[in-house]
Structures are given as C-alpha cells and as structure tokens.
PDB file of C-alpha atoms in Angstrom:
ATOM      1  CA  GLY R   1     -11.909  17.212 -16.223  1.00 47.00           C
ATOM      2  CA  GLU R   2     -14.536  14.905 -14.739  1.00 53.00           C
ATOM      3  CA  GLY R   3     -12.547  14.575 -11.523  1.00 52.00           C
ATOM      4  CA  ARG R   4     -14.996  16.532  -9.359  1.00 59.00           C
ATOM      5  CA  GLY R   5     -14.720  15.611  -5.715  1.00 65.00           C
ATOM      6  CA  VAL R   6     -12.035  13.062  -6.432  1.00 72.00           C
ATOM      7  CA  VAL R   7      -8.979  13.665  -4.312  1.00 81.00           C
ATOM      8  CA  LYS R   8      -5.907  13.485  -6.476  1.00 89.00           C
ATOM      9  CA  PRO R   9      -2.861  11.731  -5.025  1.00 92.00           C
ATOM     10  CA  THR R  10      -0.281  14.264  -3.879  1.00 95.00           C
ATOM     11  CA  ALA R  11       3.185  14.144  -5.385  1.00 97.00           C
ATOM     12  CA  LEU R  12       6.351  15.980  -4.470  1.00 98.00           C
ATOM     13  CA  ALA R  13       7.891  17.293  -7.698  1.00 98.00           C
ATOM     14  CA  ALA R  14      11.540  17.959  -6.947  1.00 98.00           C
ATOM     15  CA  CYS R  15      13.160  19.490 -10.010  1.00 96.00           C
ATOM     16  CA  PRO R  16      14.731  22.643 -11.396  1.00 92.00           C
ATOM     17  CA  PRO R  17      12.151  25.320 -12.312  1.00 93.00           C
ATOM     18  CA  PHE R  18      12.791  24.858 -16.035  1.00 91.00           C
ATOM     19  CA  ALA R  19      11.891  21.154 -15.796  1.00 93.00           C
ATOM     20  CA  TYR R  20       8.620  21.668 -13.947  1.00 96.00           C
ATOM     21  CA  PRO R  21       6.354  22.588 -16.911  1.00 96.00           C
ATOM     22  CA  THR R  22       7.099  19.216 -18.520  1.00 95.00           C
ATOM     23  CA  LEU R  23       6.062  17.357 -15.364  1.00 97.00           C
ATOM     24  CA  GLU R  24       3.014  19.573 -14.931  1.00 97.00           C
ATOM     25  CA  ARG R  25       1.897  18.922 -18.521  1.00 96.00           C
ATOM     26  CA  ALA R  26       2.260  15.153 -18.226  1.00 96.00           C
ATOM     27  CA  LEU R  27       1.083  14.674 -14.637  1.00 97.00           C
ATOM     28  CA  GLY R  28      -0.943  17.705 -13.529  1.00 96.00           C
ATOM     29  CA  ALA R  29      -4.297  16.219 -14.512  1.00 95.00           C
ATOM     30  CA  ASP R  30      -3.797  13.153 -12.310  1.00 95.00           C
ATOM     31  CA  LEU R  31      -1.625  14.336  -9.443  1.00 96.00           C
ATOM     32  CA  GLU R  32      -1.592  17.270  -7.068  1.00 95.00           C
ATOM     33  CA  LEU R  33       1.997  18.378  -7.665  1.00 97.00           C
ATOM     34  CA  ILE R  34       3.955  20.216  -4.969  1.00 97.00           C
ATOM     35  CA  PRO R  35       6.977  21.726  -6.719  1.00 98.00           C
ATOM     36  CA  VAL R  36      10.222  22.187  -4.795  1.00 98.00           C
ATOM     37  CA  THR R  37      13.609  23.267  -6.076  1.00 97.00           C
ATOM     38  CA  THR R  38      15.870  22.750  -3.045  1.00 97.00           C
ATOM     39  CA  MET R  39      16.755  19.896  -0.770  1.00 97.00           C
ATOM     40  CA  ALA R  40      15.649  21.883   2.298  1.00 97.00           C
ATOM     41  CA  ASP R  41      12.200  22.566   0.825  1.00 97.00           C
ATOM     42  CA  ALA R  42      11.818  18.943  -0.232  1.00 98.00           C
ATOM     43  CA  VAL R  43      12.508  17.700   3.297  1.00 97.00           C
ATOM     44  CA  ARG R  44      10.125  20.305   4.733  1.00 97.00           C
ATOM     45  CA  VAL R  45       7.296  19.138   2.466  1.00 97.00           C
ATOM     46  CA  LEU R  46       8.010  15.487   3.278  1.00 97.00           C
ATOM     47  CA  GLU R  47       7.872  16.216   7.004  1.00 96.00           C
ATOM     48  CA  ARG R  48       4.576  18.096   6.743  1.00 95.00           C
ATOM     49  CA  ASN R  49       2.763  15.824   4.285  1.00 90.00           C
ATOM     50  CA  GLY R  50       2.418  12.351   5.710  1.00 80.00           C
ATOM     51  CA  ASP R  51       0.122  11.380   2.856  1.00 85.00           C
ATOM     52  CA  LEU R  52       2.421  11.970  -0.104  1.00 94.00           C
ATOM     53  CA  SER R  53       1.794   9.289  -2.733  1.00 95.00           C
ATOM     54  CA  VAL R  54       5.048   9.581  -4.603  1.00 97.00           C
ATOM     55  CA  VAL R  55       8.222  11.626  -4.928  1.00 98.00           C
ATOM     56  CA  ILE R  56       9.127  12.578  -8.494  1.00 98.00           C
ATOM     57  CA  CYS R  57      12.673  13.834  -8.771  1.00 97.00           C
ATOM     58  CA  GLY R  58      14.498  15.278 -11.747  1.00 95.00           C
ATOM     59  CA  VAL R  59      18.082  14.234 -12.362  1.00 91.00           C
ATOM     60  CA  TYR R  60      19.257  17.856 -12.069  1.00 88.00           C
ATOM     61  CA  PHE R  61      17.339  18.645  -8.860  1.00 94.00           C
ATOM     62  CA  ASP R  62      19.122  21.245  -6.679  1.00 94.00           C
ATOM     63  CA  GLU R  63      22.486  21.079  -8.479  1.00 88.00           C
ATOM     64  CA  SER R  64      22.274  17.321  -9.000  1.00 86.00           C
ATOM     65  CA  ARG R  65      21.190  16.311  -5.497  1.00 94.00           C
ATOM     66  CA  MET R  66      18.737  13.681  -6.697  1.00 94.00           C
ATOM     67  CA  HIS R  67      20.698  10.869  -5.057  1.00 94.00           C
ATOM     68  CA  ASP R  68      20.861  12.805  -1.766  1.00 96.00           C
ATOM     69  CA  LEU R  69      17.099  13.272  -1.766  1.00 97.00           C
ATOM     70  CA  LEU R  70      16.603   9.622  -2.678  1.00 97.00           C
ATOM     71  CA  ARG R  71      18.788   8.526   0.258  1.00 96.00           C
ATOM     72  CA  CYS R  72      16.846  10.798   2.596  1.00 97.00           C
ATOM     73  CA  VAL R  73      13.445   9.526   1.415  1.00 96.00           C
ATOM     74  CA  ARG R  74      14.464   5.874   1.631  1.00 96.00           C
ATOM     75  CA  SER R  75      15.796   6.250   5.160  1.00 96.00           C
ATOM     76  CA  ARG R  76      13.254   8.653   6.666  1.00 95.00           C
ATOM     77  CA  PHE R  77      10.082   8.301   4.573  1.00 94.00           C
ATOM     78  CA  SER R  78      10.509   4.752   3.371  1.00 92.00           C
ATOM     79  CA  LYS R  79       6.839   4.155   2.485  1.00 92.00           C
ATOM     80  CA  VAL R  80       6.891   6.823  -0.216  1.00 95.00           C
ATOM     81  CA  PRO R  81       7.908   5.517  -3.661  1.00 96.00           C
ATOM     82  CA  PHE R  82      10.650   7.529  -5.367  1.00 97.00           C
ATOM     83  CA  VAL R  83      10.599   7.989  -9.134  1.00 97.00           C
ATOM     84  CA  CYS R  84      13.623   9.473 -10.893  1.00 97.00           C
ATOM     85  CA  VAL R  85      12.936  11.315 -14.116  1.00 96.00           C
ATOM     86  CA  ARG R  86      15.415  12.607 -16.619  1.00 94.00           C
ATOM     87  CA  VAL R  87      13.252  15.475 -17.820  1.00 91.00           C
ATOM     88  CA  LEU R  88      15.483  17.409 -20.175  1.00 85.00           C
ATOM     89  CA  ASP R  89      17.626  16.573 -23.074  1.00 77.00           C
ATOM     90  CA  ALA R  90      20.804  18.004 -21.623  1.00 74.00           C
ATOM     91  CA  GLU R  91      23.828  16.598 -23.396  1.00 77.00           C
ATOM     92  CA  LEU R  92      24.411  13.596 -21.203  1.00 81.00           C
ATOM     93  CA  PRO R  93      26.794  10.886 -22.351  1.00 85.00           C
ATOM     94  CA  ARG R  94      25.209   7.434 -22.388  1.00 86.00           C
ATOM     95  CA  VAL R  95      27.640   6.170 -19.759  1.00 90.00           C
ATOM     96  CA  ALA R  96      26.784   9.032 -17.391  1.00 90.00           C
ATOM     97  CA  ARG R  97      23.060   8.446 -17.893  1.00 90.00           C
ATOM     98  CA  ASP R  98      23.470   4.729 -17.180  1.00 93.00           C
ATOM     99  CA  ALA R  99      25.528   5.460 -14.072  1.00 93.00           C
ATOM    100  CA  ILE R 100      22.794   7.770 -12.754  1.00 92.00           C
ATOM    101  CA  GLU R 101      20.147   5.111 -13.355  1.00 94.00           C
ATOM    102  CA  ILE R 102      22.177   2.329 -11.732  1.00 94.00           C
ATOM    103  CA  ALA R 103      22.907   4.488  -8.684  1.00 94.00           C
ATOM    104  CA  ALA R 104      19.236   5.466  -8.418  1.00 95.00           C
ATOM    105  CA  ARG R 105      18.052   1.868  -8.548  1.00 94.00           C
ATOM    106  CA  THR R 106      20.740   0.747  -6.109  1.00 95.00           C
ATOM    107  CA  LEU R 107      19.602   3.425  -3.652  1.00 94.00           C
ATOM    108  CA  GLY R 108      16.023   2.189  -3.900  1.00 96.00           C
ATOM    109  CA  ALA R 109      14.299   4.222  -6.605  1.00 97.00           C
ATOM    110  CA  ALA R 110      11.057   2.584  -7.736  1.00 96.00           C
ATOM    111  CA  ALA R 111      11.590   3.686 -11.332  1.00 95.00           C
ATOM    112  CA  PHE R 112      13.893   5.654 -13.586  1.00 95.00           C
ATOM    113  CA  ILE R 113      12.216   7.327 -16.544  1.00 96.00           C
ATOM    114  CA  ASP R 114      14.322   8.751 -19.348  1.00 94.00           C
ATOM    115  CA  PHE R 115      11.808  11.182 -20.807  1.00 95.00           C
ATOM    116  CA  PRO R 116      13.933  12.669 -23.644  1.00 94.00           C
ATOM    117  CA  ASN R 117      14.713   9.136 -24.767  1.00 92.00           C
ATOM    118  CA  LEU R 118      10.995   8.283 -24.819  1.00 95.00           C
ATOM    119  CA  VAL R 119      10.292  11.458 -26.805  1.00 95.00           C
ATOM    120  CA  ALA R 120      12.984  10.539 -29.309  1.00 94.00           C
ATOM    121  CA  GLN R 121      11.546   7.048 -29.727  1.00 95.00           C
ATOM    122  CA  ARG R 122       7.807   7.728 -29.648  1.00 96.00           C
ATOM    123  CA  GLY R 123       7.091  11.431 -29.853  1.00 96.00           C
ATOM    124  CA  GLU R 124       5.952  13.899 -27.222  1.00 95.00           C
ATOM    125  CA  ARG R 125       2.374  12.686 -26.646  1.00 96.00           C
ATOM    126  CA  ASP R 126       3.204   9.006 -26.237  1.00 97.00           C
ATOM    127  CA  ALA R 127       6.183   9.882 -24.056  1.00 96.00           C
ATOM    128  CA  GLU R 128       3.961  11.940 -21.751  1.00 96.00           C
ATOM    129  CA  GLU R 129       1.466   9.070 -21.575  1.00 96.00           C
ATOM    130  CA  GLU R 130       4.253   6.650 -20.680  1.00 96.00           C
ATOM    131  CA  LEU R 131       5.581   9.009 -17.990  1.00 96.00           C
ATOM    132  CA  ARG R 132       2.059   9.411 -16.580  1.00 96.00           C
ATOM    133  CA  ARG R 133       1.498   5.650 -16.506  1.00 95.00           C
ATOM    134  CA  ALA R 134       4.832   4.909 -14.857  1.00 95.00           C
ATOM    135  CA  VAL R 135       4.402   7.532 -12.133  1.00 96.00           C
ATOM    136  CA  LEU R 136       0.751   6.686 -11.424  1.00 95.00           C
ATOM    137  CA  ALA R 137       1.603   2.997 -11.176  1.00 94.00           C
ATOM    138  CA  GLN R 138       3.967   3.868  -8.325  1.00 94.00           C
ATOM    139  CA  ALA R 139       1.588   6.362  -6.696  1.00 91.00           C
ATOM    140  CA  LYS R 140      -1.298   3.909  -6.792  1.00 76.00           C
ATOM    141  CA  GLY R 141       0.845   0.960  -5.798  1.00 72.00           C
ATOM    142  CA  MET R 142       1.530   2.593  -2.467  1.00 59.00           C
ATOM    143  CA  ARG R 143      -2.176   2.823  -1.656  1.00 49.00           C
ATOM    144  CA  THR R 144      -2.907  -0.885  -1.879  1.00 44.00           C
ATOM    145  CA  GLU R 145       0.296  -2.616  -0.891  1.00 41.00           C
ATOM    146  CA  GLU R 146       0.409  -4.045   2.591  1.00 42.00           C
ATOM    147  CA  PRO R 147       3.776  -3.477   4.230  1.00 43.00           C
ATOM    148  CA  THR R 148       5.566  -6.816   4.314  1.00 45.00           C
ATOM    149  CA  VAL R 149       7.713  -5.934   7.290  1.00 47.00           C
ATOM    150  CA  ALA R 150       6.340  -4.953  10.682  1.00 47.00           C
ATOM    151  CA  ARG R 151       7.256  -1.407  11.638  1.00 45.00           C
ATOM    152  CA  GLN R 152      10.173  -1.243  14.031  1.00 48.00           C
ATOM    153  CA  ASN R 153       9.643   1.422  16.638  1.00 43.00           C
TER     154      ASN R 153
END
C-alpha cells in the first residue's frame, strides 16, 4: 500500500482463531490488529496498550465471553470504543442474534456488525467494505472526540 510512514491505528481483535482471517482480510490494511483468543490475554493487551483505537470482538470470543470483555472494557478502559462483530455464519436463531445485539448495545458497545448477514445481502466484497467502514468510523471517532465528562480521579 501507499501507507509508508503512516501509523495505523491499533485494534485489539478478540475472536476465535477461525474467525481471525476474516477480520484480517477486511481490516488488516487499515488497522494494526493484535489478535487475542482468551479473556486473560485481552485484558493483558488492554493494560499494556494505552493507545488502542478500538476493540473488535467476535460473538464467539473465548467460549462466548464477548459480553464479559465488553463489561470489562467499559468499566476499566472506557475511552476505547468496542465493536461487536458476528463473524461467522454459525446457525444462530434470529431471536438469539437479536438478544446478543441488544445486550451488547445495552452494555455500551459502539456498534454491532452482523457480517454473515451483510454477505448474504451484498456479497463478500461489499460486506468487507461495510465492516471496514464501520470499524474505522469508531477507531477514528476516538481520536477527535473531546471527552464530555471530566475525568474523576
């Protein structure tokens, strides 16, 4: 790419190993992805990388601990936007999928992206573009937004 010398925003990619290639394909050109597969590793990366731009978390992260990670990020690393992604087309009943999305948004996720659904509607390339746009919007948003609330120490 032309991105010489440009520092890519860093993103935590919390997902099962089999979901990672999809994220890498859609996002790898624009984001420095740090893949983690367990809750413990995710927290370790968050603690060490104060400049993370965004957390991208797959629905099936660490035996379905997406909501746990989301809670942790919102309470301990609240400046980092959290994007939930359903990466794989596992047989998931509509009602279960909706429940996951509602819970994610209630817990403070910035976005919920249903990638298989996008693929079904628009095809692989457009779906990847949409995923890229949605995640980058969150990653970039963090850079410019002034915190509205004074930090409580």
